[in-house]
PDB file of C-alpha atoms and ligand atoms in Angstrom:
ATOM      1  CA  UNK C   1      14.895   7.898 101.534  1.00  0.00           C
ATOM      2  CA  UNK C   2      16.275   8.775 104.997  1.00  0.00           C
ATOM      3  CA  UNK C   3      13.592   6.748 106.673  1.00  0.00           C
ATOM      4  CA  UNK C   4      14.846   3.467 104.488  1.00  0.00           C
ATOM      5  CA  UNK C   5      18.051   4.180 105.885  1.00  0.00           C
ATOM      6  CA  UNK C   6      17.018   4.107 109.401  1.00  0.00           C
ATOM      7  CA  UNK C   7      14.993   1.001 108.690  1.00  0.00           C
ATOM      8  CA  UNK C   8      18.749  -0.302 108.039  1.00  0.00           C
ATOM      9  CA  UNK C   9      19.270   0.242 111.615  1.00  0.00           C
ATOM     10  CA  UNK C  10      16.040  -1.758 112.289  1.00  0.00           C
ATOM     11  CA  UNK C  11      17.426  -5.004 110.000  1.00  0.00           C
ATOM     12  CA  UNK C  12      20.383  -4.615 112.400  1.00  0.00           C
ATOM     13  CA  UNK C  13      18.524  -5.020 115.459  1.00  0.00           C
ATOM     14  CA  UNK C  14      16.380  -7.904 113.864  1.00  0.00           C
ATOM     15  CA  UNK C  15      19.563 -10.070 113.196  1.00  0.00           C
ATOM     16  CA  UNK C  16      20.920  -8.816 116.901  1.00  0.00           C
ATOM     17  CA  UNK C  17      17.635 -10.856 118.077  1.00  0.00           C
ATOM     18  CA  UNK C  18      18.548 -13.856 116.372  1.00  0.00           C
ATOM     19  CA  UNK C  19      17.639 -14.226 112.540  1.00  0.00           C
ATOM     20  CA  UNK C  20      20.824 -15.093 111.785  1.00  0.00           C
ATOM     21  CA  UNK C  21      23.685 -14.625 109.557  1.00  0.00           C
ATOM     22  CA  UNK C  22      22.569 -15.178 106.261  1.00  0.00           C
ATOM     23  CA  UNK C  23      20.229 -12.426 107.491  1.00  0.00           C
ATOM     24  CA  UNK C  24      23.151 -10.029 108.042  1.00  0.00           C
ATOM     25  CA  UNK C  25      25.252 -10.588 105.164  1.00  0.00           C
ATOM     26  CA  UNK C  26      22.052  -9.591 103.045  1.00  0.00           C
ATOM     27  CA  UNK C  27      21.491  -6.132 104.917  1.00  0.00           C
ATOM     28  CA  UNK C  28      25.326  -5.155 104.864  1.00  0.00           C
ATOM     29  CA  UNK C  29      26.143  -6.737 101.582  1.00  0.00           C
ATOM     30  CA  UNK C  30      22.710  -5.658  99.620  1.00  0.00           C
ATOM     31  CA  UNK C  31      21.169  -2.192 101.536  1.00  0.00           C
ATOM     32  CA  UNK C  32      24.583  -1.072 102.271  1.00  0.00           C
ATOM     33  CA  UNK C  33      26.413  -1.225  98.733  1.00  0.00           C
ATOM     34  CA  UNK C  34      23.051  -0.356  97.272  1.00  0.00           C
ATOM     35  CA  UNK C  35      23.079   2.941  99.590  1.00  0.00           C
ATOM     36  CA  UNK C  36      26.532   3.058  98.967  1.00  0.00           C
ATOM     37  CA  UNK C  37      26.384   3.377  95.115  1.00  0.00           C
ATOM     38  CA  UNK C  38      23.404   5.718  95.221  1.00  0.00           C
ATOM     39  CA  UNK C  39      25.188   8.086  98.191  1.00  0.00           C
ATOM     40  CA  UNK C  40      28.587   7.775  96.120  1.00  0.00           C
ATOM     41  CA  UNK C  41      29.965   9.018  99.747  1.00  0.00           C
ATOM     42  CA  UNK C  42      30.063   5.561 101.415  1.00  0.00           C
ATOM     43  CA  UNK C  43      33.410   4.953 102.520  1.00  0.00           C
ATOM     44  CA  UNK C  44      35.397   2.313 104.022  1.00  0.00           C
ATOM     45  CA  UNK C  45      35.944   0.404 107.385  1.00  0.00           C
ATOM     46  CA  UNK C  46      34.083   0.831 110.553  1.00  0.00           C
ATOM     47  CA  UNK C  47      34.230   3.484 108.044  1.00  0.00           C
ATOM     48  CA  UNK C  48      37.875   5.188 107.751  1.00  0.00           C
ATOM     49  CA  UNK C  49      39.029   3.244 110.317  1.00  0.00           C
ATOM     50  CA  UNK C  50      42.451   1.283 111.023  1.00  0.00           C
ATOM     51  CA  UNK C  51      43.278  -2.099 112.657  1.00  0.00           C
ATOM     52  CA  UNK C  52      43.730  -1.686 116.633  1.00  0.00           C
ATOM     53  CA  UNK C  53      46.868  -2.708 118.434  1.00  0.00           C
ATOM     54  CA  UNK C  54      46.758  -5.429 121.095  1.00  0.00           C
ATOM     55  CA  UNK C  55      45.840  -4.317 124.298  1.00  0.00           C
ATOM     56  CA  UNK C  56      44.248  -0.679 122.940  1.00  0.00           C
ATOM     57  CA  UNK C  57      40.989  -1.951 123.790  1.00  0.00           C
ATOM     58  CA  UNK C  58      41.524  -4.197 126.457  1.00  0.00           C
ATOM     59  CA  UNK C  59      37.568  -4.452 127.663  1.00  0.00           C
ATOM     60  CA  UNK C  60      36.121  -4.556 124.033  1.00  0.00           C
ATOM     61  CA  UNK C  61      33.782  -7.950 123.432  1.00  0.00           C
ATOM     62  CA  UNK C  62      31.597  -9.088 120.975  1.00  0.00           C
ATOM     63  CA  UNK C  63      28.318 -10.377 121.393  1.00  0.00           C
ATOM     64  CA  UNK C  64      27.757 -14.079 119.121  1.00  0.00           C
ATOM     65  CA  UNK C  65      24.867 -16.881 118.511  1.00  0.00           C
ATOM     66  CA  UNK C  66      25.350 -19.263 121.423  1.00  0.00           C
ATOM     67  CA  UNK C  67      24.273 -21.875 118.351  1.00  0.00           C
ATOM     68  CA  UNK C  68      27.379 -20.497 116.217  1.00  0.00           C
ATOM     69  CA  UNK C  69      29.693 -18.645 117.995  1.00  0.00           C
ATOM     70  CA  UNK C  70      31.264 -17.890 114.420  1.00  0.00           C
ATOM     71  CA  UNK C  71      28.763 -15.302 114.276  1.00  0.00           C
ATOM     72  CA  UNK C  72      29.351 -11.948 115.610  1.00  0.00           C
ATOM     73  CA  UNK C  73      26.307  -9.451 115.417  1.00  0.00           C
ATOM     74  CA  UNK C  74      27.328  -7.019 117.804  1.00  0.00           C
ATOM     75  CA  UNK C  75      29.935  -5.142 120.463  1.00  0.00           C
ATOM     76  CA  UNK C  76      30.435  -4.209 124.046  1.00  0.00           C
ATOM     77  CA  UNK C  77      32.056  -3.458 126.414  1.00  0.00           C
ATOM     78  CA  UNK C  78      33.628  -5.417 130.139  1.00  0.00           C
ATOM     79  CA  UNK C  79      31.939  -2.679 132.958  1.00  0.00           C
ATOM     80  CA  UNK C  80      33.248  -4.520 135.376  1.00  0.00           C
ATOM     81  CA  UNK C  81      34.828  -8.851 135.614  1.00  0.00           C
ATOM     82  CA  UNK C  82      31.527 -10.211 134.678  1.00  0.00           C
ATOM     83  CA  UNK C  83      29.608  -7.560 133.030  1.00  0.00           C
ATOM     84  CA  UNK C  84      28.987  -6.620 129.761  1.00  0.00           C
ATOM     85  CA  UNK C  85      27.608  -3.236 128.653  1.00  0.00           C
ATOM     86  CA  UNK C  86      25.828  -2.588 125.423  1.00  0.00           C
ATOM     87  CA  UNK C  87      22.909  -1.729 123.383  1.00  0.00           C
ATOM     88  CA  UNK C  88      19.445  -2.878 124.416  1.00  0.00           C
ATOM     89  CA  UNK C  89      18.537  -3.056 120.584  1.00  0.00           C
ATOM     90  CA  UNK C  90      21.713  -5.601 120.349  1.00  0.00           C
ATOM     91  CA  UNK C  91      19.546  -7.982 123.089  1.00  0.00           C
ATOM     92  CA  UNK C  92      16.229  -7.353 122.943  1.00  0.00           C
ATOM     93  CA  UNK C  93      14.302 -10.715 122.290  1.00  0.00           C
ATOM     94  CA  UNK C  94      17.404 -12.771 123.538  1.00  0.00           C
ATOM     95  CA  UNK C  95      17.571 -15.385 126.430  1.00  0.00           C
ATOM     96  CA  UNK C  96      20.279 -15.409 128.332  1.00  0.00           C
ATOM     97  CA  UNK C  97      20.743 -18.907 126.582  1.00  0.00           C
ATOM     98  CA  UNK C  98      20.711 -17.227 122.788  1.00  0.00           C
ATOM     99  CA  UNK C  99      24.382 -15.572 123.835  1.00  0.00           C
ATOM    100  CA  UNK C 100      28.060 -16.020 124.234  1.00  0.00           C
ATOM    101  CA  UNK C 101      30.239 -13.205 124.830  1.00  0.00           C
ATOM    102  CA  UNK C 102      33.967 -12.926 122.771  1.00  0.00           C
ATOM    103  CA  UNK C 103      36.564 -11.377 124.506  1.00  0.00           C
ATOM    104  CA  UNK C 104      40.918 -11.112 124.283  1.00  0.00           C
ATOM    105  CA  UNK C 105      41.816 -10.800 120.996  1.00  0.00           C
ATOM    106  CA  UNK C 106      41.534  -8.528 117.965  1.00  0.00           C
ATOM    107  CA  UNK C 107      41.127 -10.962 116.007  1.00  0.00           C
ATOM    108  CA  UNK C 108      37.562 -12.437 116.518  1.00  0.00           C
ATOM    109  CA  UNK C 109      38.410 -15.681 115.518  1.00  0.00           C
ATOM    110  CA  UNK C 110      41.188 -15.976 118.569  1.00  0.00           C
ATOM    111  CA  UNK C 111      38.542 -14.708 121.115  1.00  0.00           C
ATOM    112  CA  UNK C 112      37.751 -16.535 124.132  1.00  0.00           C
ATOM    113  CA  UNK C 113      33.675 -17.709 124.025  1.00  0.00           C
ATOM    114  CA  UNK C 114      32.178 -17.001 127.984  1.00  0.00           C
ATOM    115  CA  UNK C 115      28.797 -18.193 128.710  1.00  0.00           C
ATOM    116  CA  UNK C 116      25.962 -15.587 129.677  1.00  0.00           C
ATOM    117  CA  UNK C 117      23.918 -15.647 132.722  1.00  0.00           C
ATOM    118  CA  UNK C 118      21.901 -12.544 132.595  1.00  0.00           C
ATOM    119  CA  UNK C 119      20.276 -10.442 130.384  1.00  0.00           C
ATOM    120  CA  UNK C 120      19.262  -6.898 131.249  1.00  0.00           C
ATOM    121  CA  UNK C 121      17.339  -4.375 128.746  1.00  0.00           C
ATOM    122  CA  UNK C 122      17.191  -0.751 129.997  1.00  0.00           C
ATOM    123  CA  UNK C 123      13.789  -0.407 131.461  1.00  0.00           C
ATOM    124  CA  UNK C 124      12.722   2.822 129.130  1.00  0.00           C
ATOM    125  CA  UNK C 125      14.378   1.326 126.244  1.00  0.00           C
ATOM    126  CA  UNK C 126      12.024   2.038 122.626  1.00  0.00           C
ATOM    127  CA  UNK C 127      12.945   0.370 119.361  1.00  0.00           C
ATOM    128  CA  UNK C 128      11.287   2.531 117.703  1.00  0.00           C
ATOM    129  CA  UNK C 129      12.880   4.966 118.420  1.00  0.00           C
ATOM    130  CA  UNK C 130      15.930   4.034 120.234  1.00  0.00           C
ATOM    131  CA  UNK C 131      15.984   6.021 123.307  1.00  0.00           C
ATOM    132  CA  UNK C 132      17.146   4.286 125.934  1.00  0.00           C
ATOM    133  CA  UNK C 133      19.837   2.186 123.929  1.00  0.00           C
ATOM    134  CA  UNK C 134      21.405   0.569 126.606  1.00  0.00           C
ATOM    135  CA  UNK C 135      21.275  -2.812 128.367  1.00  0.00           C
ATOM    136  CA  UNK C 136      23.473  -5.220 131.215  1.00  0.00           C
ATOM    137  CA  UNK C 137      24.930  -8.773 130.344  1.00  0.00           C
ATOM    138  CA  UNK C 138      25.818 -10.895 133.473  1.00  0.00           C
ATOM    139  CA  UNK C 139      28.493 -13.689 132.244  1.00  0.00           C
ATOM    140  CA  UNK C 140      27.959 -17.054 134.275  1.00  0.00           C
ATOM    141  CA  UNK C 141      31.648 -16.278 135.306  1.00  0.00           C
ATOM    142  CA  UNK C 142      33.897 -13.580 135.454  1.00  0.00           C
ATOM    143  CA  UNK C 143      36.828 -13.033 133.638  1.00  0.00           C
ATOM    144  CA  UNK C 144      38.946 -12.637 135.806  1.00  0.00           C
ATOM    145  CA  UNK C 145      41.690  -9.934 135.794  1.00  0.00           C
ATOM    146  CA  UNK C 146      40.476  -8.681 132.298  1.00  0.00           C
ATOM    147  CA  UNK C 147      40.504  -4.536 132.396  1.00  0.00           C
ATOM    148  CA  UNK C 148      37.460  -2.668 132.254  1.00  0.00           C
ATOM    149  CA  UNK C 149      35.875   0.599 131.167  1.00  0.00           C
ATOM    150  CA  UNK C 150      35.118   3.295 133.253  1.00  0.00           C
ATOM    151  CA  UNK C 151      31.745   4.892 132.390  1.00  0.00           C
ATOM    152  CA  UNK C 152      31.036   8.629 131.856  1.00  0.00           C
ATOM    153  CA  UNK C 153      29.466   9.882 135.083  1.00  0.00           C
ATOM    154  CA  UNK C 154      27.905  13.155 133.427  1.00  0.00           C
ATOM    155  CA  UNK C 155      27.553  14.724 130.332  1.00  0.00           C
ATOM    156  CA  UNK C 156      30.257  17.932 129.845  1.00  0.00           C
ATOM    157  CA  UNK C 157      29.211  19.122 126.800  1.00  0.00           C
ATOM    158  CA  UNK C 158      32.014  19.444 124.078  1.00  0.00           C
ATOM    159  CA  UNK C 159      34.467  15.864 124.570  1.00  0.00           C
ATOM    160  CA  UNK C 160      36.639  17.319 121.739  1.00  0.00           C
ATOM    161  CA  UNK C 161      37.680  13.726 119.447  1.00  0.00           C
ATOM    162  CA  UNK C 162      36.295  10.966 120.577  1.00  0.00           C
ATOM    163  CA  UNK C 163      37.088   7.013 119.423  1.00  0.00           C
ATOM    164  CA  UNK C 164      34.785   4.573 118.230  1.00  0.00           C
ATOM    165  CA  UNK C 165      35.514   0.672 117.813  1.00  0.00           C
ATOM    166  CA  UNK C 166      34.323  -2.451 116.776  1.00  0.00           C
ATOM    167  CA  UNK C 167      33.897  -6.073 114.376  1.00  0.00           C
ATOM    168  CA  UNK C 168      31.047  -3.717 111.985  1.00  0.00           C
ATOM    169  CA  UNK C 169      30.495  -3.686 108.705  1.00  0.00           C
ATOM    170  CA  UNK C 170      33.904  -2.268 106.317  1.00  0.00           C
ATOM    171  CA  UNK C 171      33.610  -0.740 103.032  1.00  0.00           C
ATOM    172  CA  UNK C 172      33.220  -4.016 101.453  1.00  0.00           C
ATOM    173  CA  UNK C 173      29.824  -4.395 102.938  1.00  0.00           C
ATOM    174  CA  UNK C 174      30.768  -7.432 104.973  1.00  0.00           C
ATOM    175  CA  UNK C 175      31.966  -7.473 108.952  1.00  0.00           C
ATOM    176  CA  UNK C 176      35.700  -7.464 109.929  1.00  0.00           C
ATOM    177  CA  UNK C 177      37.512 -10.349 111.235  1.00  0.00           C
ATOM    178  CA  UNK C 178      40.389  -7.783 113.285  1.00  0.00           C
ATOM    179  CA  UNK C 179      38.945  -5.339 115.465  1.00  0.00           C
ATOM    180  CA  UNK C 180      38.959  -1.613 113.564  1.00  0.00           C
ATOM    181  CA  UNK C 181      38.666   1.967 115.497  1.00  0.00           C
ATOM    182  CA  UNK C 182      38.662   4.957 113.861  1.00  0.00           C
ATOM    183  CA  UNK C 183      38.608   8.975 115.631  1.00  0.00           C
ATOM    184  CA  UNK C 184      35.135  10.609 115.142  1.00  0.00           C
ATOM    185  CA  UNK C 185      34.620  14.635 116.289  1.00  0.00           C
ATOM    186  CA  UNK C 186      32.295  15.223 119.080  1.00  0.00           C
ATOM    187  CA  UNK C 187      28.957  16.358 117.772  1.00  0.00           C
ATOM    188  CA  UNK C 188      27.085  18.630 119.473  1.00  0.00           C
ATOM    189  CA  UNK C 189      23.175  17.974 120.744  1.00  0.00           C
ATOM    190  CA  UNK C 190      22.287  21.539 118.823  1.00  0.00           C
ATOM    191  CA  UNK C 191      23.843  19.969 115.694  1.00  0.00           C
ATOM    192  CA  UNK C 192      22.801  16.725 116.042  1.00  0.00           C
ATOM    193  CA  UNK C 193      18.967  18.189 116.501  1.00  0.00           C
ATOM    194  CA  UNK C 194      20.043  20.033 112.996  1.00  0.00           C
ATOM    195  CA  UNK C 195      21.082  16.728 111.318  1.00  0.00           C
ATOM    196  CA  UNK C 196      17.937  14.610 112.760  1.00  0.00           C
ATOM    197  CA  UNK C 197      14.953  16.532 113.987  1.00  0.00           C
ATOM    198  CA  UNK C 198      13.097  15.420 117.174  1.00  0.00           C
ATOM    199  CA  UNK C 199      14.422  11.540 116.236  1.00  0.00           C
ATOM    200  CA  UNK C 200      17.415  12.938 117.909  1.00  0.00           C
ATOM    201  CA  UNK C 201      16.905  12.731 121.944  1.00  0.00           C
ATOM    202  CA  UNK C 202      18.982  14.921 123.657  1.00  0.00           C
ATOM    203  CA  UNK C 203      18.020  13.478 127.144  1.00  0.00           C
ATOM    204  CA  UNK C 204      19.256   9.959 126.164  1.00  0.00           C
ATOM    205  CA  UNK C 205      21.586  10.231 122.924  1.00  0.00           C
ATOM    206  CA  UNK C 206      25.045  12.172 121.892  1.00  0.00           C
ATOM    207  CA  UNK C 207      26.067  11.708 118.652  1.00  0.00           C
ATOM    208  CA  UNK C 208      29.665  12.532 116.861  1.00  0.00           C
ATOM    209  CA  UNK C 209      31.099  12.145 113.163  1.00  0.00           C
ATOM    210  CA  UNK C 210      32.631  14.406 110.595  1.00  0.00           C
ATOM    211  CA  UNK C 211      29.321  16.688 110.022  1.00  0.00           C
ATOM    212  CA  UNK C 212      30.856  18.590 107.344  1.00  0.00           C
ATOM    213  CA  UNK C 213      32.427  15.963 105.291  1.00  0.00           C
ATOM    214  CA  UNK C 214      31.501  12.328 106.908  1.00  0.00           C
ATOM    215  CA  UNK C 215      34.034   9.264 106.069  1.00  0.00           C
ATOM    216  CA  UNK C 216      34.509   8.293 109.208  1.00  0.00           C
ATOM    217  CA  UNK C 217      31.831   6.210 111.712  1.00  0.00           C
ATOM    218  CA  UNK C 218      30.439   3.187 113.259  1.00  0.00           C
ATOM    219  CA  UNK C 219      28.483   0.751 111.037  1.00  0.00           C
ATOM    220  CA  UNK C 220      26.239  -2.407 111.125  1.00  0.00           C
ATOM    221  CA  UNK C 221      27.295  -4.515 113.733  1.00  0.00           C
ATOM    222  CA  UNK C 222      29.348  -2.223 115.590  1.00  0.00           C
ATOM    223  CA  UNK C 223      26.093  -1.626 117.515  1.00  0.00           C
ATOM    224  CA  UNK C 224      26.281  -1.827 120.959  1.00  0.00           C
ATOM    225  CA  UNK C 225      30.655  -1.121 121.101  1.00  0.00           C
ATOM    226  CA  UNK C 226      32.047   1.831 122.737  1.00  0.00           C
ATOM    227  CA  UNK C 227      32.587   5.649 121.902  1.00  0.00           C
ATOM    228  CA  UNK C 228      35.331   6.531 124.541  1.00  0.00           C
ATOM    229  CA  UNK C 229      36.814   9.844 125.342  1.00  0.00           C
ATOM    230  CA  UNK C 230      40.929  10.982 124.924  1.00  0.00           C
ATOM    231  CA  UNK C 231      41.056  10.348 128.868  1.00  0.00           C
ATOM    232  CA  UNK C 232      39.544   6.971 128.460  1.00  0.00           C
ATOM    233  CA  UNK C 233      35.854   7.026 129.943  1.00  0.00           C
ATOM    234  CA  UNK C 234      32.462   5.610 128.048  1.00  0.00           C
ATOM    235  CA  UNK C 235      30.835   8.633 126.389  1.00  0.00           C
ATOM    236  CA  UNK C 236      28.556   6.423 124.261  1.00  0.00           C
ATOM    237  CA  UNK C 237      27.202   3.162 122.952  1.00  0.00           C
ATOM    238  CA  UNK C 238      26.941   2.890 119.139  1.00  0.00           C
ATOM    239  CA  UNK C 239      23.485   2.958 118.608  1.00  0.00           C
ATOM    240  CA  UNK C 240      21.780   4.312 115.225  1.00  0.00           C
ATOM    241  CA  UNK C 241      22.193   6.586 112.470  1.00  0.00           C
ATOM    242  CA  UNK C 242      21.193   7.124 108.704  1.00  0.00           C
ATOM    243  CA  UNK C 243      23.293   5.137 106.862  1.00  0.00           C
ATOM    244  CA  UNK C 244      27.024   5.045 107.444  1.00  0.00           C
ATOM    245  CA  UNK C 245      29.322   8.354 107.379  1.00  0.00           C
ATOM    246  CA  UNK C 246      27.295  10.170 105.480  1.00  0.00           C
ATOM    247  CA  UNK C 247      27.974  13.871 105.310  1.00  0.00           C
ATOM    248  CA  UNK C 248      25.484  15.620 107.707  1.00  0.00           C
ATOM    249  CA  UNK C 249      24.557  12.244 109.100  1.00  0.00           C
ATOM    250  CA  UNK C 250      26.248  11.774 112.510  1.00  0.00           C
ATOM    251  CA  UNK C 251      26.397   8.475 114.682  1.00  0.00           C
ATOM    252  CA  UNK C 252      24.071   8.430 116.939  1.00  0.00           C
ATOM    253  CA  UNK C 253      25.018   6.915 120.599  1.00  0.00           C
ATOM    254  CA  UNK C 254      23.318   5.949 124.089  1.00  0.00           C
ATOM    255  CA  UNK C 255      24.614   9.047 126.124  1.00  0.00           C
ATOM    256  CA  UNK C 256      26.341   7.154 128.900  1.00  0.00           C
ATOM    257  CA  UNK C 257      26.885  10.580 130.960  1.00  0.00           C
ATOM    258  CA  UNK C 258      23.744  11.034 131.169  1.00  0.00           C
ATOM    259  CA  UNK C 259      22.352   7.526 131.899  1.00  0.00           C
ATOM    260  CA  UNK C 260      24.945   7.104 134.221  1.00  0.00           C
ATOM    261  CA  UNK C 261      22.547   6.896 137.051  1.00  0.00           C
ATOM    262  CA  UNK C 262      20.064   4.205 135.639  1.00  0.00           C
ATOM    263  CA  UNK C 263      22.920   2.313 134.530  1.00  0.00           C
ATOM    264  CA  UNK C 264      24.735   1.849 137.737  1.00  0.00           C
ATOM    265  CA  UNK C 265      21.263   1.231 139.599  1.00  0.00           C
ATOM    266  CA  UNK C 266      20.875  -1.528 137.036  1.00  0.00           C
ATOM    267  CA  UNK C 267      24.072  -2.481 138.128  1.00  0.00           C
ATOM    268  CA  UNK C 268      23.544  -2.646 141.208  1.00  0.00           C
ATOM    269  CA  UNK C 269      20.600  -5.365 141.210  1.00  0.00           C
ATOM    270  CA  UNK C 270      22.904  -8.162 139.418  1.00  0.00           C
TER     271      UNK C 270
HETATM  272  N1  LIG G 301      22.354  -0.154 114.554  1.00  0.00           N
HETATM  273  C1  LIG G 301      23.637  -0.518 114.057  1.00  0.00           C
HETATM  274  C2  LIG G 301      24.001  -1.893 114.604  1.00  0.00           C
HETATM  275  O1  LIG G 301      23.110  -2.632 115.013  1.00  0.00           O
HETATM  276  C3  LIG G 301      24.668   0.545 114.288  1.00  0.00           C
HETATM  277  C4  LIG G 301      24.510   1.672 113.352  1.00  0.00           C
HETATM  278  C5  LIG G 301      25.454   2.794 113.618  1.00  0.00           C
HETATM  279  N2  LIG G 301      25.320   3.713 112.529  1.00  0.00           N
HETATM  280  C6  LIG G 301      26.068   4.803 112.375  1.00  0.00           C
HETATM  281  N3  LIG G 301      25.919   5.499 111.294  1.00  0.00           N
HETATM  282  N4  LIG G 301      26.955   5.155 113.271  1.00  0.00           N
HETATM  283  O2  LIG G 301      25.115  -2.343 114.506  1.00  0.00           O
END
């Protein structure tokens, strides 16, 4: 049971690599409502979420098909005027050519479509098992004078309530057309060891969620958008977890702290 839930993750990462949308409106609409009914704990928006304001996350893209930019499979986040962080599950199998980036609005249908250049997949990156979730976007141009995110330069442990965002999969099984965010408790990597065994790496993930009583986490398609801290820095990179705010089933991110290093070398050869 848990391990056809994770395989929802996989369907996920499929579509991010380009099978399309009729693809994705079967896993949300069909696995998730089926999980849903049998869980009876499924609950709402990028699950208990609420709509964000303008300008509350300023950096916040989507990745689309370059062949229909209509379609939104994934988030991210600006690191810097022409770079895009995210998940390397969300690009894996792309060419830089497969790609557009949305960015400016909360409304995905009033973002802005930029052209990628680059693609970069974290070099340790596993789909099998998700460690490593990370990977570097190079637009063709820069945006220029949009905000970005500062990045988490270690891990400190306990980040108290942290926020997660993005276009994911709502209640009704289908994405969101206005960008939702919702507050999700820091989790901690002795818990989240509890809740997932050895899938859980503690040298490359952090996870967070409402342990005790779920209702409130990132989805399908939110892959790949951030987990930021009160003080504003990238904790995490929605990455994977079994089903969707389940009850003892925490998010599961890249741990940006701790990849920190990797990251910024990455960076650095753009
Ligand atoms: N892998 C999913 C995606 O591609 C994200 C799943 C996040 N799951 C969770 N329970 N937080 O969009």
């Amino acid at each position: 049971m848990k391990h056809n839930r994770k395989n929802l993750v996989r369907i996920g990462a499929a579509v991010a690599a380009g099978l399309g949308a009729a693809a994705l409106a079967l896993s949300t609409t069909g696995a998730n409502a089926e999980e849903a009914a049998a869980d009876g704990d499924f609950d709402a928006q990028i699950i208990g979420g609420r709509p964000a304001a303008d300008g509350q996350f300023p950096w916040t893209v989507a990745l689309a098909d370059a062949a229909d930019p209509s379609f939104n499979y994934c988030g991210g986040q600006l690191i810097e005027e022409d770079v895009v962080l995210t998940a390397a599950h969300c690009t894996e199998g792309s060419a830089a050519a497969d790609v557009v980036i949305r960015h400016g609005d909360t409304d995905i249908a009033q973002t802005d479509v930029y052209e990628v250049a680059e693609i970069v997949v974290a070099d340790g990156f596993d789909g099998a098992t998700m460690v490593n979730d990370w990977s570097l976007i190079k637009l063709a141009e820069p945006i220029t004078g949009a905000e970005t995110l500062p990045l988490a330069d270690a891990d400190t442990g306990d980040w108290g309530t942290l926020t997660v965002a993005g276009w994911g999969t709502t209640e009704s099984g289908s994405m969101s057309p206005d960008l939702l965010y919702t507050d999700v408790p820091y989790v901690s990597a002795d818990d989240c060891a509890g809740a997932y065994g050895a899938e859980f790496d503690a040298a490359t993930m952090i996870c967070a969620g409402d342990l005790a009583n779920g209702g409130v986490d990132s989805c399908q398609g939110d892959s790949g958008g951030p987990l930021v801290s009160a003080d504003g820095v990238l904790v995490g990179i929605v990455s994977w977890g079994y089903g969707c705010a389940e009850a003892g089933n925490p998010g599961v991110y890249a741990n940006v702290g701790l990849l920190h290093g990797d990251i910024t070398a990455a960076l650095a050869t753009l």
